[in-house]
CSV table of C-alpha atoms (C1' of nucleotides) in Angstrom, one decimal:
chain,number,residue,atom,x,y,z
A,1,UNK,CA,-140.5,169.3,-65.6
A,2,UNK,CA,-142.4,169.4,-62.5
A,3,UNK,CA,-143.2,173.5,-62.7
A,4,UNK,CA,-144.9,172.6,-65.9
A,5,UNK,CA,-147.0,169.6,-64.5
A,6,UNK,CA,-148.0,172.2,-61.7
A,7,UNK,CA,-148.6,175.0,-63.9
A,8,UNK,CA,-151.0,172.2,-66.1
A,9,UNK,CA,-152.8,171.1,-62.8
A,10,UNK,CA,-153.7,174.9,-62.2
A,11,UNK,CA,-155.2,175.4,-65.7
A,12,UNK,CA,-152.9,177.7,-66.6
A,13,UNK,CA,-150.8,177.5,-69.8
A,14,UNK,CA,-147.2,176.7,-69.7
A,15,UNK,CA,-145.5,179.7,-70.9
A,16,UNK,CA,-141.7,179.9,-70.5
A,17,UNK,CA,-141.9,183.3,-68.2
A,18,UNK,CA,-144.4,181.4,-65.7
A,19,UNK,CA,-142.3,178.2,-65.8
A,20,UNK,CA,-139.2,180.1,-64.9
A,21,UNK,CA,-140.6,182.2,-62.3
A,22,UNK,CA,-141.9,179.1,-60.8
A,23,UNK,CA,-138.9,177.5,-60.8
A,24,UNK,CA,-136.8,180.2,-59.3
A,25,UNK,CA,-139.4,180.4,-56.6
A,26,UNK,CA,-138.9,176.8,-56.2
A,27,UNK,CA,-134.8,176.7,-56.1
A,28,UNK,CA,-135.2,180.1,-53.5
A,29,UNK,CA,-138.4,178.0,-51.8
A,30,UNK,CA,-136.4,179.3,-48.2
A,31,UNK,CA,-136.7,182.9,-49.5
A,32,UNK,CA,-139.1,185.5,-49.6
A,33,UNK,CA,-138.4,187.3,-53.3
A,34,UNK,CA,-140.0,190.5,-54.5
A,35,UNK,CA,-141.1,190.8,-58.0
A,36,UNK,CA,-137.6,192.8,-58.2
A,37,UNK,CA,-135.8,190.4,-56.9
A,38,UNK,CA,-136.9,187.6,-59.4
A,39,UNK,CA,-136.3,190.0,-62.3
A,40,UNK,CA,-132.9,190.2,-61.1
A,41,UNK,CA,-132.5,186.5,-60.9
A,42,UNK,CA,-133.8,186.3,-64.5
A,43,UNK,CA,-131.5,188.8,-66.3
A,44,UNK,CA,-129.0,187.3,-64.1
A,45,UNK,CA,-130.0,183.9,-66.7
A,46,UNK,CA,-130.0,185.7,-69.5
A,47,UNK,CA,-133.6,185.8,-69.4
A,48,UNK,CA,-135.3,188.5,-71.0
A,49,UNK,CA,-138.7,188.3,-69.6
A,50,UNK,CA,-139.9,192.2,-68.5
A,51,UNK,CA,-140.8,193.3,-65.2
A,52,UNK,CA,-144.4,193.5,-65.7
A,53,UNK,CA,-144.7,189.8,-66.8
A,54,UNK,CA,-143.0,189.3,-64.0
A,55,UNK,CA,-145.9,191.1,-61.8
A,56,UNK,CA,-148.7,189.2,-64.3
A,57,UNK,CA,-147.5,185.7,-63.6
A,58,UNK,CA,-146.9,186.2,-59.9
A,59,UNK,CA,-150.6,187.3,-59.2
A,60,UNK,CA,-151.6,184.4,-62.1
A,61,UNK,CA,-149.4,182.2,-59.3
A,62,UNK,CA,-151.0,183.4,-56.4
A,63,UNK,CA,-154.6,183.4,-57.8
A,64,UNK,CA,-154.1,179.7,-58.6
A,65,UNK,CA,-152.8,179.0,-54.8
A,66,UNK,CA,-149.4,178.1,-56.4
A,67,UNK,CA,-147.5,181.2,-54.9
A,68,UNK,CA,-148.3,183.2,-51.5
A,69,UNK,CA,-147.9,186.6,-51.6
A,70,UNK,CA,-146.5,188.5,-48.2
A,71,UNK,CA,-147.0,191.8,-47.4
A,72,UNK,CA,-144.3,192.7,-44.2
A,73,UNK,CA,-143.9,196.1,-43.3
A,74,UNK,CA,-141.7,197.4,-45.6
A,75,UNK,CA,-143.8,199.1,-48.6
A,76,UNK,CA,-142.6,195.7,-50.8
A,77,UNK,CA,-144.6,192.5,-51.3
A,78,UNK,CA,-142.1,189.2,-50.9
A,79,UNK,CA,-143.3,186.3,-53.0
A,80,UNK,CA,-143.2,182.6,-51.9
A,81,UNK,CA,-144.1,179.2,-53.1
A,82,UNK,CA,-147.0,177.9,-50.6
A,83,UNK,CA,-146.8,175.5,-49.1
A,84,UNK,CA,-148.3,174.3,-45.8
A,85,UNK,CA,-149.5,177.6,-43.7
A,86,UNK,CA,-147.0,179.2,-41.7
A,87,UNK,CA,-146.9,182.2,-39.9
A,88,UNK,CA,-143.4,184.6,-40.4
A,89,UNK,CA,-140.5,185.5,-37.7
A,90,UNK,CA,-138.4,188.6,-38.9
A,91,UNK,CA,-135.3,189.9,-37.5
A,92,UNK,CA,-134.9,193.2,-37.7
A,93,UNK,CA,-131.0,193.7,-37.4
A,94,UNK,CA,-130.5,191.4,-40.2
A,95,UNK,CA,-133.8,190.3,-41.8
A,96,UNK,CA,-133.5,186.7,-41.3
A,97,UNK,CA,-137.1,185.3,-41.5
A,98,UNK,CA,-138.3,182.0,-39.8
A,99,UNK,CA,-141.1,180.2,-41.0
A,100,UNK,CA,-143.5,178.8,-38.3
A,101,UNK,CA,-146.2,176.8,-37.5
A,102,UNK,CA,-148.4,177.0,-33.4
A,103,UNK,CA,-151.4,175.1,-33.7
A,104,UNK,CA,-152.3,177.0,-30.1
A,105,UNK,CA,-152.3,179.9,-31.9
A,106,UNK,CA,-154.2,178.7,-35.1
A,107,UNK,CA,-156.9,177.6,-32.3
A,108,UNK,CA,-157.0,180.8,-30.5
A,109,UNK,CA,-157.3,182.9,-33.6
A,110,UNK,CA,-160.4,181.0,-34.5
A,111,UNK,CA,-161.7,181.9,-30.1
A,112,UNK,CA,-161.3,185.1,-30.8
A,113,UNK,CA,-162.9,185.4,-34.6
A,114,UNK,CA,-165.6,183.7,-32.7
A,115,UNK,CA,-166.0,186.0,-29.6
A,116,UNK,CA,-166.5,189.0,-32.1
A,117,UNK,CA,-168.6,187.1,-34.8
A,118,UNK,CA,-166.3,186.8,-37.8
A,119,UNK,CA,-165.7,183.9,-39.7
A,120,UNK,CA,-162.2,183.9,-40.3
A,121,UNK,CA,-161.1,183.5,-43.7
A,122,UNK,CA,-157.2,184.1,-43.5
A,123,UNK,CA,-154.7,185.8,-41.1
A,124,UNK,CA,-151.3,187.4,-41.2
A,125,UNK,CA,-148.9,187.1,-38.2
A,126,UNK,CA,-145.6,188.3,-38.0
A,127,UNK,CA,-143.4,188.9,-35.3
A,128,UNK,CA,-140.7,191.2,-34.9
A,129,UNK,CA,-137.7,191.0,-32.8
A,130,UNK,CA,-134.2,190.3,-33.0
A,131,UNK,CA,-132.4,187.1,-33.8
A,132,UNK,CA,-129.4,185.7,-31.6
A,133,UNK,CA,-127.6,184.1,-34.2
A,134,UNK,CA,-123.5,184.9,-34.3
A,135,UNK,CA,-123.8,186.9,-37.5
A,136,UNK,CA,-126.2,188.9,-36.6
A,137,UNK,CA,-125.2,190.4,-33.4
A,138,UNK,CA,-121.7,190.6,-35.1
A,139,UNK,CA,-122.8,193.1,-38.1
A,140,UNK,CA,-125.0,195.0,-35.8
B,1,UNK,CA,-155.9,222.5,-27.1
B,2,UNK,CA,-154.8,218.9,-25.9
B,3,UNK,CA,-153.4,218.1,-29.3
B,4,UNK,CA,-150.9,221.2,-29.0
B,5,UNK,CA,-150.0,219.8,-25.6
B,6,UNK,CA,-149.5,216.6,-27.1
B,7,UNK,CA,-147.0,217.6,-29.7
B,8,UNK,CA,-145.1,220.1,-26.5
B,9,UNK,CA,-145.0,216.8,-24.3
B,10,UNK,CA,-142.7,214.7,-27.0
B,11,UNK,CA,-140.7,217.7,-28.1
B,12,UNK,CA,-141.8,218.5,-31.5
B,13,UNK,CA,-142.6,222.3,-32.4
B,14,UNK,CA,-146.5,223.2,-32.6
B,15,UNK,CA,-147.3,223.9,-36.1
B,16,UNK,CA,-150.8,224.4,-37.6
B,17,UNK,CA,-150.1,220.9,-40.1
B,18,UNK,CA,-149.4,218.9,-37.0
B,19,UNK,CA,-151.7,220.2,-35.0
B,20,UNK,CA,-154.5,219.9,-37.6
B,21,UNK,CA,-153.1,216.1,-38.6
B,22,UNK,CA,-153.4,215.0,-34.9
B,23,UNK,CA,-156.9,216.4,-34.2
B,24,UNK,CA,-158.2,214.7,-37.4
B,25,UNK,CA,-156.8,211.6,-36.3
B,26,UNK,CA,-157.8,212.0,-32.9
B,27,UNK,CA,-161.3,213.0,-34.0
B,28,UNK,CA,-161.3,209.9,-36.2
B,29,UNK,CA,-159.5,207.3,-33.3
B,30,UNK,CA,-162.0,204.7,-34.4
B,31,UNK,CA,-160.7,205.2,-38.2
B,32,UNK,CA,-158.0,203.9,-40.3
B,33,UNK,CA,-157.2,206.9,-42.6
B,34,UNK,CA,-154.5,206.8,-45.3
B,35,UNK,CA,-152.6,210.2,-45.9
B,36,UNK,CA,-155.0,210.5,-48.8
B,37,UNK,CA,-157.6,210.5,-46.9
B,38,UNK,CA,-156.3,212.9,-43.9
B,39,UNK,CA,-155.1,215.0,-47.0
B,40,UNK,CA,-158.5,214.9,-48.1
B,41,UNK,CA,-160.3,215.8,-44.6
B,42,UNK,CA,-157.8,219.0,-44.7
B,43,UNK,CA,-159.0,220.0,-48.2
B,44,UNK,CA,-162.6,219.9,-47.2
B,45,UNK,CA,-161.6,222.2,-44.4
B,46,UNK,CA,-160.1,224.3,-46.8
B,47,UNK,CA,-156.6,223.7,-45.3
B,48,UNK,CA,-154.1,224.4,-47.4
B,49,UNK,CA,-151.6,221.4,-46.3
B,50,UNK,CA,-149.7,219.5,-48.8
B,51,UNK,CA,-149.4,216.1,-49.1
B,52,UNK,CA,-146.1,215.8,-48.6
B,53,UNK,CA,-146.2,217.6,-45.2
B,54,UNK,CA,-148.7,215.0,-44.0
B,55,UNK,CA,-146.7,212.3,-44.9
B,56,UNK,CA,-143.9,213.9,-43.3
B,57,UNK,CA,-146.2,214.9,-40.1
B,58,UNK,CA,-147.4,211.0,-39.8
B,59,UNK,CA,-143.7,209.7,-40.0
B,60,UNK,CA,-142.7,212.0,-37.4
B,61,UNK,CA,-146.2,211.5,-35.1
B,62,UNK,CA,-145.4,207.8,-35.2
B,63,UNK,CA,-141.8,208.1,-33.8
B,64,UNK,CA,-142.7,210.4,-31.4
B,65,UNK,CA,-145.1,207.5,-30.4
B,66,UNK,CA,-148.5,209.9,-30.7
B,67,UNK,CA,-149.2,207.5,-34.1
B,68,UNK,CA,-149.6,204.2,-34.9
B,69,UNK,CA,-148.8,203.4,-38.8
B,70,UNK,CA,-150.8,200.1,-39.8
B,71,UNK,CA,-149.6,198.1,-43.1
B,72,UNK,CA,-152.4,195.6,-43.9
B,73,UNK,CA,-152.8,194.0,-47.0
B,74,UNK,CA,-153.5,196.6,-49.3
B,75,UNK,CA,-150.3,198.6,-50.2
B,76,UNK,CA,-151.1,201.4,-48.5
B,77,UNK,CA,-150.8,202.6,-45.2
B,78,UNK,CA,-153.4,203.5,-42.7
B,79,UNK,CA,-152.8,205.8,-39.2
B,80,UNK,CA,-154.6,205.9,-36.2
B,81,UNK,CA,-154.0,207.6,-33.1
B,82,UNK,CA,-152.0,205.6,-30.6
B,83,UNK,CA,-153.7,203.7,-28.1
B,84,UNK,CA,-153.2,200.8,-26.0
B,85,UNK,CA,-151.9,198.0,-28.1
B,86,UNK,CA,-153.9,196.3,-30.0
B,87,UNK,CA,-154.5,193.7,-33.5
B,88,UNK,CA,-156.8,193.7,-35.6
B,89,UNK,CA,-159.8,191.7,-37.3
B,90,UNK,CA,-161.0,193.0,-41.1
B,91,UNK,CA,-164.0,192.6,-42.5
B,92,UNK,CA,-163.5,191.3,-46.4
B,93,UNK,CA,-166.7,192.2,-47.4
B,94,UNK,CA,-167.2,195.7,-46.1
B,95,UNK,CA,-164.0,196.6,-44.8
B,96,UNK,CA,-165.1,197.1,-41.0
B,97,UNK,CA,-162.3,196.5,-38.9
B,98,UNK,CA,-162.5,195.7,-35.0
B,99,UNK,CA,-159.3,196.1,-32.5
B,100,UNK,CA,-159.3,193.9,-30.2
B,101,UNK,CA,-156.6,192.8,-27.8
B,102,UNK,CA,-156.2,189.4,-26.4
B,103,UNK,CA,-153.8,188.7,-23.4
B,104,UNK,CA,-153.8,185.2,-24.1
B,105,UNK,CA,-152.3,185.7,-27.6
B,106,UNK,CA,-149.7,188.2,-26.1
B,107,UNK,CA,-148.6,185.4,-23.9
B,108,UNK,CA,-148.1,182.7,-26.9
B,109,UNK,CA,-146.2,185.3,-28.9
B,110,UNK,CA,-143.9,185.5,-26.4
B,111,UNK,CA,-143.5,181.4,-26.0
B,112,UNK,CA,-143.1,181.3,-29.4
B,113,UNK,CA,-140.6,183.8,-29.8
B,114,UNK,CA,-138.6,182.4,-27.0
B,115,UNK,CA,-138.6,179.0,-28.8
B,116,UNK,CA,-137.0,180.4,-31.4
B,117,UNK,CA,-134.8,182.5,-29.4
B,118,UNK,CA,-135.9,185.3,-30.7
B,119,UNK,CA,-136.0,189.2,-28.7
B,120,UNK,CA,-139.5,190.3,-29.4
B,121,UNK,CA,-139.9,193.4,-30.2
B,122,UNK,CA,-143.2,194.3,-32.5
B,123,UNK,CA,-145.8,192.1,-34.1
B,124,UNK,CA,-148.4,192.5,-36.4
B,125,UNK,CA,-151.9,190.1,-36.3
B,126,UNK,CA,-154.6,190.9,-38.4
B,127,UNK,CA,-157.6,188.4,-39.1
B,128,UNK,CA,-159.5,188.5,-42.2
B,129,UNK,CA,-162.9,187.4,-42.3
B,130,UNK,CA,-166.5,187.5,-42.7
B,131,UNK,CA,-168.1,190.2,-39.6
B,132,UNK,CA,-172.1,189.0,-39.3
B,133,UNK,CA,-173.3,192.5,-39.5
B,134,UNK,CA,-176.7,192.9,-41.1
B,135,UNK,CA,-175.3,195.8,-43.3
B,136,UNK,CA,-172.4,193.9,-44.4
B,137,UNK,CA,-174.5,191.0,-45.7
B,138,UNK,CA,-177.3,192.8,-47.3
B,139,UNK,CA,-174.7,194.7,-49.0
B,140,UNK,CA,-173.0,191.6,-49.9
C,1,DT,C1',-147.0,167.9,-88.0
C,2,DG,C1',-148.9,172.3,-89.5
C,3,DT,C1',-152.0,175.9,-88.8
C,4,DA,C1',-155.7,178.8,-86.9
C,5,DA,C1',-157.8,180.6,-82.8
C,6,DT,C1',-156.7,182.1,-78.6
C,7,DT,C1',-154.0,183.7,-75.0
C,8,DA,C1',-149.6,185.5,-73.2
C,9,DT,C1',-145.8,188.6,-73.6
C,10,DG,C1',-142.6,192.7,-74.0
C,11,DA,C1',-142.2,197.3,-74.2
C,12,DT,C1',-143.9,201.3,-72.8
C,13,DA,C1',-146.9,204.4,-70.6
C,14,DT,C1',-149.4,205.3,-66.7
C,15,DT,C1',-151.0,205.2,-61.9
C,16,DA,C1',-150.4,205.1,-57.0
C,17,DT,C1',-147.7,205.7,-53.0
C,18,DA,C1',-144.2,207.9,-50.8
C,19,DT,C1',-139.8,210.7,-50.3
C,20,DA,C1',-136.3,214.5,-51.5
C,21,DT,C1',-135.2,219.3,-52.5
C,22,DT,C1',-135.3,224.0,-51.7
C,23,DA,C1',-137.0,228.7,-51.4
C,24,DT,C1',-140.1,230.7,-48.2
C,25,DT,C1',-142.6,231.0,-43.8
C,26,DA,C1',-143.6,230.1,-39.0
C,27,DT,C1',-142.1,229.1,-34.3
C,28,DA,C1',-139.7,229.5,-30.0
C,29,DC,C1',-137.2,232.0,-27.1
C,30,DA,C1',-134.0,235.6,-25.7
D,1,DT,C1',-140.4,242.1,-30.9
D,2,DG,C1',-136.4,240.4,-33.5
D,3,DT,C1',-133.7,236.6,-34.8
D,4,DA,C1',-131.9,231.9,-35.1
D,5,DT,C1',-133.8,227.8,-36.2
D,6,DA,C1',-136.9,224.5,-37.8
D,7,DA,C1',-141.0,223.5,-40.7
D,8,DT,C1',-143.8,224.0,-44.7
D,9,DA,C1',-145.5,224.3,-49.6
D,10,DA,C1',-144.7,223.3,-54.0
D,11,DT,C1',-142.5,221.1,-56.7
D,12,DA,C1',-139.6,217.2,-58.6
D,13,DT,C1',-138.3,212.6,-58.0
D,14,DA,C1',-138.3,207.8,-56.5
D,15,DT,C1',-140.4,203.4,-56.0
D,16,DA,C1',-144.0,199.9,-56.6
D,17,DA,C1',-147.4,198.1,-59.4
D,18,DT,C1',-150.8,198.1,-63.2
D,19,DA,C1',-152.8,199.1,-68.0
D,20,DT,C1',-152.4,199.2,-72.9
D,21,DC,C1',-151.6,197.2,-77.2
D,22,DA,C1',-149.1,195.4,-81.1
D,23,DT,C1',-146.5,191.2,-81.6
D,24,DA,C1',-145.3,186.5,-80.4
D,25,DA,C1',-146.1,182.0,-78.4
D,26,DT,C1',-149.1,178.1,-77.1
D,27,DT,C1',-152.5,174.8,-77.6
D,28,DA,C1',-156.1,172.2,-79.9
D,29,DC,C1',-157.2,170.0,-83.6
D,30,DA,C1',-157.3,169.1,-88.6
DNA sequence: TGTAATTATGATATTATATATTATTATACA
DNA sequence: TGTATAATAATATATAATATCATAATTACA
């Protein structure tokens, strides 16, 4: 299946732990999962693939640009399959995040790497606030 | 001292551990310490604070607003004293880091939160890259 | 297709970071 | 200065992640 072709084109073997943590990355590709949270989803498939595997393949994933790892504010990295760059949106009544993309703001990142001589390698960008969706202001 | 006046002005109880925590972080503004390292700093001082009270101190610095907790990419957090607001660029090579603020970038975060009709409330922007200091590349 | 060489995994222990508990101590204020 | 109240120290515990190592699975190739 396609995880395994993916998996191949990265070099890495195709084990069953790292194809199913890819593919449940994959089905949740609108999610941001902690290592937890896969576990879950794994036992949940009668999968009995340990926690630290789970840990192992993510950082195998991430090393080989198949999986970006977040780090939000909470103490808990999420895990996501990357795709094109994105910066992150979080609500923080109901944790809703929304992925997206300002090429004014990719442009003035690299002005102001420039004005204090860095070469920028990477960022992180996440803005906190509160959603206005119905269920949201609802629960909270 | 100031930082006693400090601690007065947002109604928390002057106490030698807060005191101490907020003139090491005060004497160190252009730091990022962990509570390692502030635990650390009080050792070599031959305080006898536990850990667990400066964690407790920093949590309750930062939401009396006197503290600014940082989560960058490394799983632990740093403090520094409040200041104006501010982001932050990281050296990945030598760990420098610069604050800078950009008014510019302030503006866009609020377009782009609007567009998404979003209430901002917080963000967090840290650039990674490469600073140009001689140190940093001899060393590198 | 079967097998050896190599790499990955599961189970567990350990480390690192942070928080909870509780008896004791310090602070603020009358 | 004495007392009610809140804070601290010294644990223990929780949570997140990594290290170890014997066993199992994968791949290359005969």
């Amino acid at each position: 299946m396609d995880s395994d072709n993916k998996l191949k084109d990265v070099g890495l073997k195709v084990t069953h732990p790292r194809s199913k943590i890819l593919e449940i990355l994959h089905t949740n590709s609108k999610s941001h999962l902690s290592a937890d949270d896969i576990h879950n989803l794994l036992v949940k498939s009668n999968e009995s693939i340990g926690l630290a595997t789970v840990y192992r393949v993510l950082t195998q994933l991430e090393m080989a640009g198949l999986v970006q790892k977040n780090q939000f504010q909470d103490n808990q990295s999420s895990y996501e399959i990357k795709k094109q760059h994105h910066d992150h949106l979080i609500c923080i009544k109901c944790g809703k995040i929304i992925e997206f993309l300002d090429s004014d703001l990719e442009k003035l990142q690299e002005k102001i790497s420039d004005k204090y001589d860095f070469k920028l390698q990477s960022h992180v960008m996440t803005l906190f606030g509160e959603c206005q969706n119905r269920d949201c202001k609802e629960n909270n």
